C-alpha cells in the first residue's frame, strides 16, 4: 500500500503544500540565514529535506523530522557575464523564486531560454523535478543549470560545475542528494515575445499536422478537455516572426483575452492578443502577483517520446468520458530532449500531457492507473512533482541511468538522511 500524507493528516509547523492536499509531518521547520547554518542542521538531523515553494502535489519534500526553507538565506544574485552577446551564468540562492530572478536578469538585458507556466516556483525545486516550459527547440528548465552547491548528509558543501561527471545526474535530483544552497543558470541576450490565442483547431488538423503545429512558434500550448481542442496559445519571438497570422492551421485568432479554464477571470494571465513584451512577461501563462490557474486544484503530467504523440493523444481521447468529469483543463506541449539522468526528456524529444484536476484526490488517484495503462505502450514518464502511481519497478525501466543515480545517492547520502517514503516507492534510491 502506498503511503502518503493527505489533507486529513495533522500538519507540522510547515503546514500544507500549495494545493492543500498534503500536510507536512516534519517536527521542525528551519529558516537558516547562512550556508553554515544549513550545514549544521543537515549534519545533526536524522531525517531532513529542503522545502521550496510547496508547488508539488505529492510528498517529495515530506519527512518526519526536519524541513529546511531557504527563503531566508542571505546573499545577492551574481551575474557572471563574459561580455558582449556571449551567454553567462546567474548564481542564485536555493530559495530564489523565478519571479524574483527574472526582473533582475531583464534589467541587465539578459534572459533565460525557457520558463514554466508560472513564475511563483523556486528555481531549485523546478529544476530538481524536471519542470519545463514549451517549445520543440527548448529544453526543460533543468537544461539551464550550469552548477550546484549541495550540502550532503555529512554537512560538507560539494560544488558541482559544468564538466563534472556527476552534474548530469545531480541536476534532476528529487531532493535525494542533499540541500542545494546555490544554483547557476545559463542566460542569453534578452528577446521579445508575443502571445496569440487561437480557437477552433480540430483534432483531425492537429494530428495530421502535429509537428508543424508544435514547431510553428517558439512555444506552443494546446489546451483540451479531451472531447475537443479548446484553445491554442502560440508564443512567437518578435525577431523571428514580425506579424502573427490571423489563421492557425484552420483555427481563428481570438479577438479578446481568453482563459484556458472556463468561467475564470483573465486578470491573472500574462497579456495576449499579440502585444509584444519581454520574454519574462510573455513566456509564463500566469502573472506573479496573482494566484496561478485556479488555485484549488491537483495536477498530473506524463511525458511520451514525441514520435508517440498521435498514439498517446488517441489513447487519452478514448478515455475522455472518464477524464472530463474530474478535469479543469489539459495542456499538450513539446520539450526538447536532454542528457540529464532523471529528466523526463532524457534521451529524446517529448510531448508533455498535463492534467489540471478538480481538488478530489481520491477520485483522481483512482483514475490515474487507467491513464497510465493507456500511456504505457508509449513509454510514458510521470512528472516527479505531481500525482502519479507508476511503480519503482516500472520507472527503472524508463530511466536507463537510474542505477547510476542510485550510486550517486549512496555517495552523497550514505546514512539515508534525505531518504523518505516518496523516494522509496519511486526510485528506490537506497536499494
Tab-separated table of C-alpha atoms in Angstrom:
chain	number	residue	atom	x	y	z
A	1	UNK	CA	0.000	0.000	0.000
A	2	UNK	CA	1.394	3.399	-0.990
A	3	UNK	CA	1.851	5.696	1.997
A	4	UNK	CA	1.158	9.369	1.583
A	5	UNK	CA	0.275	12.356	3.700
A	6	UNK	CA	-3.251	13.506	2.982
A	7	UNK	CA	-5.262	16.589	3.719
A	8	UNK	CA	-6.750	14.859	6.752
A	9	UNK	CA	-3.384	14.341	8.430
A	10	UNK	CA	-2.108	16.584	11.188
A	11	UNK	CA	0.258	19.217	9.822
A	12	UNK	CA	3.619	20.009	11.363
A	13	UNK	CA	4.999	23.548	11.620
A	14	UNK	CA	5.456	23.704	7.837
A	15	UNK	CA	1.705	23.454	7.289
A	16	UNK	CA	0.458	22.275	3.909
A	17	UNK	CA	1.518	22.330	0.303
A	18	UNK	CA	0.284	24.883	-2.236
A	19	UNK	CA	-2.726	22.767	-3.282
A	20	UNK	CA	-3.681	21.924	0.300
A	21	UNK	CA	-3.847	18.185	-0.381
A	22	UNK	CA	-0.769	17.368	1.699
A	23	UNK	CA	0.142	18.149	5.316
A	24	UNK	CA	3.854	18.159	6.056
A	25	UNK	CA	4.690	15.930	9.031
A	26	UNK	CA	8.017	17.491	9.990
A	27	UNK	CA	8.527	18.166	13.676
A	28	UNK	CA	10.622	21.252	12.931
A	29	UNK	CA	10.854	23.883	10.182
A	30	UNK	CA	14.193	25.711	9.965
A	31	UNK	CA	14.850	29.008	8.150
A	32	UNK	CA	18.649	29.383	8.191
A	33	UNK	CA	20.264	32.626	7.081
A	34	UNK	CA	23.665	31.187	6.118
A	35	UNK	CA	25.117	28.130	4.419
A	36	UNK	CA	26.975	27.317	7.645
A	37	UNK	CA	23.626	27.042	9.448
A	38	UNK	CA	22.321	24.740	6.711
A	39	UNK	CA	25.378	22.522	7.124
A	40	UNK	CA	24.885	22.324	10.880
A	41	UNK	CA	21.194	21.466	10.608
A	42	UNK	CA	21.759	18.798	7.962
A	43	UNK	CA	24.650	17.123	9.776
A	44	UNK	CA	22.697	16.997	13.037
A	45	UNK	CA	19.368	15.699	11.725
A	46	UNK	CA	18.369	12.024	11.374
A	47	UNK	CA	15.994	12.882	8.510
A	48	UNK	CA	15.931	16.208	6.683
A	49	UNK	CA	14.534	17.676	3.458
A	50	UNK	CA	14.576	21.051	1.718
A	51	UNK	CA	11.243	22.797	1.184
A	52	UNK	CA	10.732	25.077	-1.820
A	53	UNK	CA	7.611	26.918	-2.953
A	54	UNK	CA	5.404	23.923	-1.971
A	55	UNK	CA	4.077	23.694	-5.507
A	56	UNK	CA	4.497	19.902	-5.592
A	57	UNK	CA	1.337	17.841	-5.369
A	58	UNK	CA	2.906	14.823	-3.672
A	59	UNK	CA	5.150	14.087	-0.682
A	60	UNK	CA	8.508	14.508	-2.456
A	61	UNK	CA	9.605	17.034	0.212
A	62	UNK	CA	7.989	15.341	3.216
A	63	UNK	CA	9.922	13.990	6.193
A	64	UNK	CA	9.080	13.283	9.848
A	65	UNK	CA	11.980	15.213	11.393
A	66	UNK	CA	13.379	18.438	9.884
A	67	UNK	CA	12.417	20.645	6.961
A	68	UNK	CA	14.657	23.465	5.773
A	69	UNK	CA	13.284	26.505	3.970
A	70	UNK	CA	15.986	28.514	2.199
A	71	UNK	CA	13.913	31.664	1.698
A	72	UNK	CA	15.865	33.490	4.428
A	73	UNK	CA	19.368	32.772	3.095
A	74	UNK	CA	21.329	35.994	2.819
A	75	UNK	CA	23.042	36.883	-0.434
A	76	UNK	CA	22.591	38.530	-3.813
A	77	UNK	CA	22.200	37.349	-7.378
A	78	UNK	CA	25.616	37.103	-9.007
A	79	UNK	CA	25.794	37.555	-12.776
A	80	UNK	CA	28.845	36.010	-14.400
A	81	UNK	CA	28.696	37.728	-17.801
A	82	UNK	CA	31.694	37.314	-20.122
A	83	UNK	CA	30.779	40.403	-22.125
A	84	UNK	CA	29.155	41.136	-25.455
A	85	UNK	CA	26.388	38.755	-26.535
A	86	UNK	CA	28.101	35.652	-25.142
A	87	UNK	CA	25.946	33.650	-22.708
A	88	UNK	CA	26.682	33.864	-18.991
A	89	UNK	CA	25.652	32.285	-15.697
A	90	UNK	CA	23.411	33.711	-12.969
A	91	UNK	CA	24.159	32.345	-9.484
A	92	UNK	CA	21.165	32.454	-7.161
A	93	UNK	CA	20.413	31.184	-3.671
A	94	UNK	CA	18.472	27.993	-3.083
A	95	UNK	CA	15.242	29.688	-2.033
A	96	UNK	CA	15.035	32.060	-5.010
A	97	UNK	CA	11.800	32.092	-6.998
A	98	UNK	CA	11.819	32.646	-10.734
A	99	UNK	CA	9.600	35.673	-10.199
A	100	UNK	CA	12.330	37.267	-8.080
A	101	UNK	CA	15.140	36.465	-10.522
A	102	UNK	CA	13.514	37.385	-13.822
A	103	UNK	CA	13.296	41.183	-13.378
A	104	UNK	CA	16.937	41.251	-12.267
A	105	UNK	CA	18.047	39.438	-15.412
A	106	UNK	CA	15.820	41.581	-17.620
A	107	UNK	CA	17.188	44.770	-16.061
A	108	UNK	CA	20.649	43.802	-17.311
A	109	UNK	CA	19.409	42.781	-20.769
A	110	UNK	CA	19.563	39.021	-20.198
A	111	UNK	CA	17.058	36.185	-20.498
A	112	UNK	CA	16.597	32.517	-19.714
A	113	UNK	CA	15.788	30.301	-22.683
A	114	UNK	CA	12.560	28.945	-21.230
A	115	UNK	CA	10.097	29.381	-18.375
A	116	UNK	CA	7.343	27.348	-16.765
A	117	UNK	CA	3.711	28.442	-16.894
A	118	UNK	CA	4.033	30.212	-13.536
A	119	UNK	CA	6.896	32.244	-12.038
A	120	UNK	CA	5.867	31.535	-8.445
A	121	UNK	CA	8.065	28.425	-8.109
A	122	UNK	CA	11.628	28.186	-6.812
A	123	UNK	CA	14.477	27.687	-9.254
A	124	UNK	CA	15.870	24.735	-7.304
A	125	UNK	CA	12.516	22.992	-6.879
A	126	UNK	CA	11.615	23.331	-10.556
A	127	UNK	CA	14.958	22.097	-11.880
A	128	UNK	CA	15.141	19.268	-9.326
A	129	UNK	CA	11.881	17.799	-10.659
A	130	UNK	CA	12.451	18.290	-14.395
A	131	UNK	CA	9.827	21.011	-14.729
A	132	UNK	CA	9.576	22.564	-18.167
A	133	UNK	CA	8.135	25.201	-20.413
A	134	UNK	CA	7.254	24.578	-24.033
A	135	UNK	CA	8.888	24.506	-27.454
A	136	UNK	CA	10.318	21.800	-29.642
A	137	UNK	CA	13.700	23.557	-29.643
A	138	UNK	CA	13.621	24.357	-25.927
A	139	UNK	CA	14.941	22.063	-23.241
A	140	UNK	CA	13.363	21.953	-19.797
A	141	UNK	CA	14.284	24.474	-17.110
A	142	UNK	CA	16.803	21.931	-15.842
A	143	UNK	CA	18.880	22.250	-19.007
A	144	UNK	CA	19.831	25.807	-17.970
A	145	UNK	CA	21.677	24.539	-14.897
A	146	UNK	CA	25.419	25.220	-15.043
A	147	UNK	CA	26.304	24.275	-11.474
A	148	UNK	CA	25.077	23.358	-7.995
A	149	UNK	CA	26.296	23.900	-4.438
A	150	UNK	CA	24.963	20.932	-2.436
A	151	UNK	CA	25.132	20.267	1.310
A	152	UNK	CA	25.328	16.490	1.545
A	153	UNK	CA	24.270	14.479	4.603
A	154	UNK	CA	27.595	14.770	6.471
A	155	UNK	CA	27.303	18.567	6.264
A	156	UNK	CA	30.032	19.004	3.642
A	157	UNK	CA	29.395	21.533	0.871
A	158	UNK	CA	30.022	19.997	-2.555
A	159	UNK	CA	30.342	22.209	-5.627
A	160	UNK	CA	29.405	20.697	-8.986
A	161	UNK	CA	30.191	22.596	-12.166
A	162	UNK	CA	29.917	22.146	-15.926
A	163	UNK	CA	32.222	19.319	-16.952
A	164	UNK	CA	31.883	17.403	-13.677
A	165	UNK	CA	30.828	13.831	-14.382
A	166	UNK	CA	28.229	13.954	-11.584
A	167	UNK	CA	26.402	17.104	-12.742
A	168	UNK	CA	24.082	15.461	-15.335
A	169	UNK	CA	22.950	13.065	-12.608
A	170	UNK	CA	22.621	15.729	-9.926
A	171	UNK	CA	20.508	18.366	-11.701
A	172	UNK	CA	17.198	16.454	-11.532
A	173	UNK	CA	17.889	15.110	-8.049
A	174	UNK	CA	14.416	14.855	-6.438
A	175	UNK	CA	15.915	16.055	-3.144
A	176	UNK	CA	17.794	12.778	-2.771
A	177	UNK	CA	21.346	14.171	-2.810
A	178	UNK	CA	21.166	16.974	-0.287
A	179	UNK	CA	20.186	20.606	0.158
A	180	UNK	CA	21.060	22.855	-2.789
A	181	UNK	CA	22.111	26.207	-1.357
A	182	UNK	CA	23.142	27.847	-4.656
A	183	UNK	CA	22.429	27.145	-8.306
A	184	UNK	CA	23.844	28.532	-11.546
A	185	UNK	CA	21.602	29.188	-14.554
A	186	UNK	CA	22.867	29.928	-18.056
A	187	UNK	CA	21.431	33.098	-19.565
A	188	UNK	CA	21.423	34.669	-23.015
A	189	UNK	CA	20.594	38.071	-24.570
A	190	UNK	CA	17.055	39.273	-23.993
A	191	UNK	CA	14.270	38.823	-26.543
A	192	UNK	CA	10.655	39.882	-27.002
A	193	UNK	CA	7.640	37.585	-27.325
A	194	UNK	CA	4.006	37.923	-28.349
A	195	UNK	CA	1.202	35.557	-27.346
A	196	UNK	CA	-1.672	34.884	-29.731
A	197	UNK	CA	-4.583	32.613	-28.802
A	198	UNK	CA	-6.416	30.640	-31.476
A	199	UNK	CA	-9.825	28.980	-31.289
A	200	UNK	CA	-11.393	26.182	-33.296
A	201	UNK	CA	-8.444	23.895	-34.067
A	202	UNK	CA	-9.810	20.438	-34.886
A	203	UNK	CA	-8.378	17.129	-33.702
A	204	UNK	CA	-8.037	15.990	-37.322
A	205	UNK	CA	-5.920	19.005	-38.217
A	206	UNK	CA	-3.825	18.831	-35.046
A	207	UNK	CA	-2.981	15.166	-35.509
A	208	UNK	CA	-2.412	15.434	-39.241
A	209	UNK	CA	-0.016	18.366	-38.794
A	210	UNK	CA	1.221	17.771	-35.254
A	211	UNK	CA	4.892	18.520	-35.876
A	212	UNK	CA	4.091	21.636	-37.879
A	213	UNK	CA	1.720	22.895	-35.166
A	214	UNK	CA	4.198	22.223	-32.365
A	215	UNK	CA	7.071	23.892	-34.220
A	216	UNK	CA	5.115	26.846	-35.571
A	217	UNK	CA	6.467	29.210	-32.900
A	218	UNK	CA	8.924	29.455	-30.032
A	219	UNK	CA	6.343	27.982	-27.632
A	220	UNK	CA	3.010	26.332	-28.447
A	221	UNK	CA	0.446	25.080	-25.912
A	222	UNK	CA	-2.650	23.138	-26.967
A	223	UNK	CA	-5.462	23.135	-24.402
A	224	UNK	CA	-8.167	20.472	-24.404
A	225	UNK	CA	-10.860	18.724	-22.383
A	226	UNK	CA	-10.147	15.590	-24.463
A	227	UNK	CA	-13.509	15.897	-26.201
A	228	UNK	CA	-12.266	18.849	-28.276
A	229	UNK	CA	-9.358	21.244	-28.607
A	230	UNK	CA	-10.435	24.375	-26.743
A	231	UNK	CA	-7.556	26.824	-27.329
A	232	UNK	CA	-4.041	27.042	-28.772
A	233	UNK	CA	-1.556	29.522	-27.267
A	234	UNK	CA	1.145	30.483	-29.755
A	235	UNK	CA	4.091	32.410	-28.299
A	236	UNK	CA	6.407	33.689	-31.002
A	237	UNK	CA	9.676	35.594	-30.777
A	238	UNK	CA	9.229	39.019	-32.324
A	239	UNK	CA	12.642	38.763	-34.007
A	240	UNK	CA	11.579	35.521	-35.720
A	241	UNK	CA	8.035	36.451	-36.780
A	242	UNK	CA	7.099	40.068	-37.475
A	243	UNK	CA	3.320	39.599	-37.561
A	244	UNK	CA	1.282	36.705	-36.177
A	245	UNK	CA	-1.162	35.190	-38.691
A	246	UNK	CA	-4.921	35.616	-38.315
A	247	UNK	CA	-5.403	31.891	-39.001
A	248	UNK	CA	-3.514	28.982	-37.446
A	249	UNK	CA	-3.996	25.595	-39.146
A	250	UNK	CA	-7.659	26.413	-39.651
A	251	UNK	CA	-8.156	27.963	-36.210
A	252	UNK	CA	-9.172	31.622	-35.904
A	253	UNK	CA	-7.426	34.262	-33.836
A	254	UNK	CA	-9.159	35.232	-30.588
A	255	UNK	CA	-10.356	38.831	-30.524
A	256	UNK	CA	-10.396	39.199	-26.737
A	257	UNK	CA	-8.275	37.732	-23.913
A	258	UNK	CA	-9.128	34.094	-23.214
A	259	UNK	CA	-8.547	31.936	-20.127
A	260	UNK	CA	-7.733	28.268	-20.594
A	261	UNK	CA	-10.140	27.493	-17.724
A	262	UNK	CA	-13.834	28.103	-18.432
A	263	UNK	CA	-15.571	30.839	-16.425
A	264	UNK	CA	-12.296	32.087	-14.908
A	265	UNK	CA	-11.217	35.771	-14.832
A	266	UNK	CA	-8.346	36.648	-17.168
A	267	UNK	CA	-6.682	39.116	-14.790
A	268	UNK	CA	-4.129	36.566	-13.576
A	269	UNK	CA	-2.913	35.795	-17.121
A	270	UNK	CA	0.000	37.355	-18.963
A	271	UNK	CA	-1.009	39.620	-21.849
A	272	UNK	CA	-2.378	38.144	-25.078
A	273	UNK	CA	-3.696	39.469	-28.430
A	274	UNK	CA	-0.202	39.621	-29.911
A	275	UNK	CA	1.009	42.575	-27.839
A	276	UNK	CA	4.827	42.279	-27.700
A	277	UNK	CA	6.524	42.108	-24.322
A	278	UNK	CA	9.796	40.995	-22.803
A	279	UNK	CA	10.437	37.255	-22.544
A	280	UNK	CA	9.638	37.093	-18.819
A	281	UNK	CA	6.330	38.923	-19.349
A	282	UNK	CA	5.009	36.517	-22.002
A	283	UNK	CA	6.527	33.024	-21.668
A	284	UNK	CA	4.679	32.225	-18.390
A	285	UNK	CA	0.911	31.799	-18.605
A	286	UNK	CA	0.329	33.480	-15.243
A	287	UNK	CA	1.438	36.705	-13.586
A	288	UNK	CA	3.427	36.628	-10.348
A	289	UNK	CA	1.096	38.895	-8.372
A	290	UNK	CA	-1.927	36.628	-8.850
A	291	UNK	CA	-2.948	33.080	-7.949
A	292	UNK	CA	-1.920	30.910	-10.904
A	293	UNK	CA	-4.504	28.756	-12.626
A	294	UNK	CA	-7.463	28.332	-10.256
A	295	UNK	CA	-5.548	27.647	-7.043
A	296	UNK	CA	-7.837	24.892	-5.762
A	297	UNK	CA	-6.662	22.058	-7.971
A	298	UNK	CA	-4.474	18.981	-8.347
A	299	UNK	CA	-2.088	18.180	-11.178
A	300	UNK	CA	-0.636	15.197	-13.031
A	301	UNK	CA	1.585	15.090	-16.101
A	302	UNK	CA	3.101	12.432	-18.335
A	303	UNK	CA	5.849	12.678	-20.950
A	304	UNK	CA	5.970	10.459	-24.024
A	305	UNK	CA	8.527	10.418	-26.850
A	306	UNK	CA	7.476	12.916	-29.484
A	307	UNK	CA	7.258	10.137	-32.047
A	308	UNK	CA	4.435	8.667	-29.918
A	309	UNK	CA	2.366	11.877	-29.823
A	310	UNK	CA	-0.500	10.734	-32.027
A	311	UNK	CA	-0.762	7.347	-30.312
A	312	UNK	CA	-0.798	8.926	-26.858
A	313	UNK	CA	-3.382	11.557	-27.776
A	314	UNK	CA	-5.593	8.869	-29.285
A	315	UNK	CA	-5.349	6.743	-26.129
A	316	UNK	CA	-6.388	9.679	-23.951
A	317	UNK	CA	-9.233	10.720	-26.227
A	318	UNK	CA	-10.607	7.187	-25.776
A	319	UNK	CA	-10.752	7.930	-22.030
A	320	UNK	CA	-12.383	11.356	-22.429
A	321	UNK	CA	-15.632	10.234	-20.823
A	322	UNK	CA	-13.776	9.233	-17.636
A	323	UNK	CA	-11.286	12.107	-17.638
A	324	UNK	CA	-13.593	15.064	-18.307
A	325	UNK	CA	-15.695	14.899	-15.096
A	326	UNK	CA	-12.534	15.376	-12.978
A	327	UNK	CA	-10.722	17.737	-15.317
A	328	UNK	CA	-10.347	21.503	-15.218
A	329	UNK	CA	-8.125	21.541	-18.316
A	330	UNK	CA	-5.362	19.595	-20.066
A	331	UNK	CA	-2.376	21.037	-21.902
A	332	UNK	CA	-0.235	19.455	-24.608
A	333	UNK	CA	3.304	20.835	-25.058
A	334	UNK	CA	6.605	19.746	-26.591
A	335	UNK	CA	10.020	19.759	-24.891
A	336	UNK	CA	13.448	19.127	-26.404
A	337	UNK	CA	15.426	16.098	-25.259
A	338	UNK	CA	18.434	16.293	-22.935
A	339	UNK	CA	21.116	14.196	-21.204
A	340	UNK	CA	20.049	14.672	-17.557
A	341	UNK	CA	19.704	11.237	-15.977
A	342	UNK	CA	16.273	11.609	-14.356
A	343	UNK	CA	14.835	14.201	-16.706
A	344	UNK	CA	11.506	13.114	-18.234
A	345	UNK	CA	13.060	14.239	-21.543
A	346	UNK	CA	16.215	12.147	-21.104
A	347	UNK	CA	17.446	10.891	-24.443
A	348	UNK	CA	14.524	12.034	-26.594
A	349	UNK	CA	12.277	14.938	-27.554
A	350	UNK	CA	8.999	14.561	-25.683
A	351	UNK	CA	5.370	15.609	-25.631
A	352	UNK	CA	4.066	16.665	-22.206
A	353	UNK	CA	0.459	15.693	-21.438
A	354	UNK	CA	-0.673	17.792	-18.485
A	355	UNK	CA	-3.831	17.425	-16.389
A	356	UNK	CA	-5.221	20.068	-14.035
A	357	UNK	CA	-7.760	18.253	-11.872
A	358	UNK	CA	-10.578	19.259	-9.572
A	359	UNK	CA	-9.429	19.014	-5.914
A	360	UNK	CA	-10.774	15.497	-5.314
A	361	UNK	CA	-7.669	13.394	-4.653
A	362	UNK	CA	-9.343	10.009	-4.001
A	363	UNK	CA	-11.212	10.102	-7.322
A	364	UNK	CA	-8.189	11.443	-9.224
A	365	UNK	CA	-5.918	8.746	-7.802
A	366	UNK	CA	-8.472	6.106	-8.700
A	367	UNK	CA	-8.375	7.291	-12.327
A	368	UNK	CA	-4.591	7.582	-12.710
A	369	UNK	CA	-3.903	3.830	-13.179
A	370	UNK	CA	-6.234	3.816	-16.208
A	371	UNK	CA	-4.393	6.786	-17.724
A	372	UNK	CA	-1.028	5.197	-17.013
A	373	UNK	CA	-2.163	1.907	-18.526
A	374	UNK	CA	-3.337	3.711	-21.671
A	375	UNK	CA	0.005	5.522	-21.996
A	376	UNK	CA	2.219	2.559	-21.034
A	377	UNK	CA	2.779	1.401	-24.636
A	378	UNK	CA	4.150	4.896	-25.342
A	379	UNK	CA	6.758	4.696	-22.566
A	380	UNK	CA	5.182	7.481	-20.507
A	381	UNK	CA	7.287	9.024	-17.738
A	382	UNK	CA	5.401	10.898	-14.987
A	383	UNK	CA	6.271	14.364	-13.751
A	384	UNK	CA	8.195	13.831	-10.497
A	385	UNK	CA	6.388	16.617	-8.610
A	386	UNK	CA	2.803	15.737	-9.486
A	387	UNK	CA	0.334	12.944	-8.779
A	388	UNK	CA	1.105	9.529	-10.287
A	389	UNK	CA	1.032	5.872	-9.280
A	390	UNK	CA	3.801	4.467	-11.520
A	391	UNK	CA	5.884	1.986	-9.506
A	392	UNK	CA	9.633	1.990	-8.855
A	393	UNK	CA	9.984	-1.139	-10.960
A	394	UNK	CA	8.369	0.439	-13.991
A	395	UNK	CA	10.283	3.701	-13.528
A	396	UNK	CA	13.547	1.737	-13.507
A	397	UNK	CA	12.729	0.501	-16.990
A	398	UNK	CA	12.046	4.047	-18.195
A	399	UNK	CA	15.311	5.601	-16.966
A	400	UNK	CA	18.489	3.890	-18.259
A	401	UNK	CA	20.724	5.802	-15.814
A	402	UNK	CA	18.657	5.110	-12.689
A	403	UNK	CA	21.264	2.659	-11.387
A	404	UNK	CA	23.926	5.351	-11.728
A	405	UNK	CA	21.666	7.797	-9.906
A	406	UNK	CA	21.250	5.361	-7.024
A	407	UNK	CA	25.016	5.083	-6.724
A	408	UNK	CA	25.260	8.888	-6.713
A	409	UNK	CA	22.734	8.995	-3.866
A	410	UNK	CA	24.731	6.475	-1.853
A	411	UNK	CA	27.843	8.633	-2.200
A	412	UNK	CA	26.094	11.868	-1.210
A	413	UNK	CA	23.812	10.394	1.469
A	414	UNK	CA	25.278	7.149	2.839
A	415	UNK	CA	23.302	7.439	6.092
A	416	UNK	CA	19.922	7.990	4.409
A	417	UNK	CA	19.215	11.405	5.920
A	418	UNK	CA	17.391	12.559	2.771
A	419	UNK	CA	15.510	9.315	2.310
A	420	UNK	CA	11.705	9.416	2.565
A	421	UNK	CA	8.599	7.470	1.578
A	422	UNK	CA	8.473	9.142	-1.830
A	423	UNK	CA	11.992	8.098	-2.806
A	424	UNK	CA	11.430	4.563	-1.510
A	425	UNK	CA	8.381	3.996	-3.692
A	426	UNK	CA	9.631	5.758	-6.841
A	427	UNK	CA	13.356	5.415	-7.432
A	428	UNK	CA	14.280	3.143	-4.509
A	429	UNK	CA	17.336	5.360	-4.135
A	430	UNK	CA	18.879	3.499	-1.216
A	431	UNK	CA	18.413	-0.029	-2.536
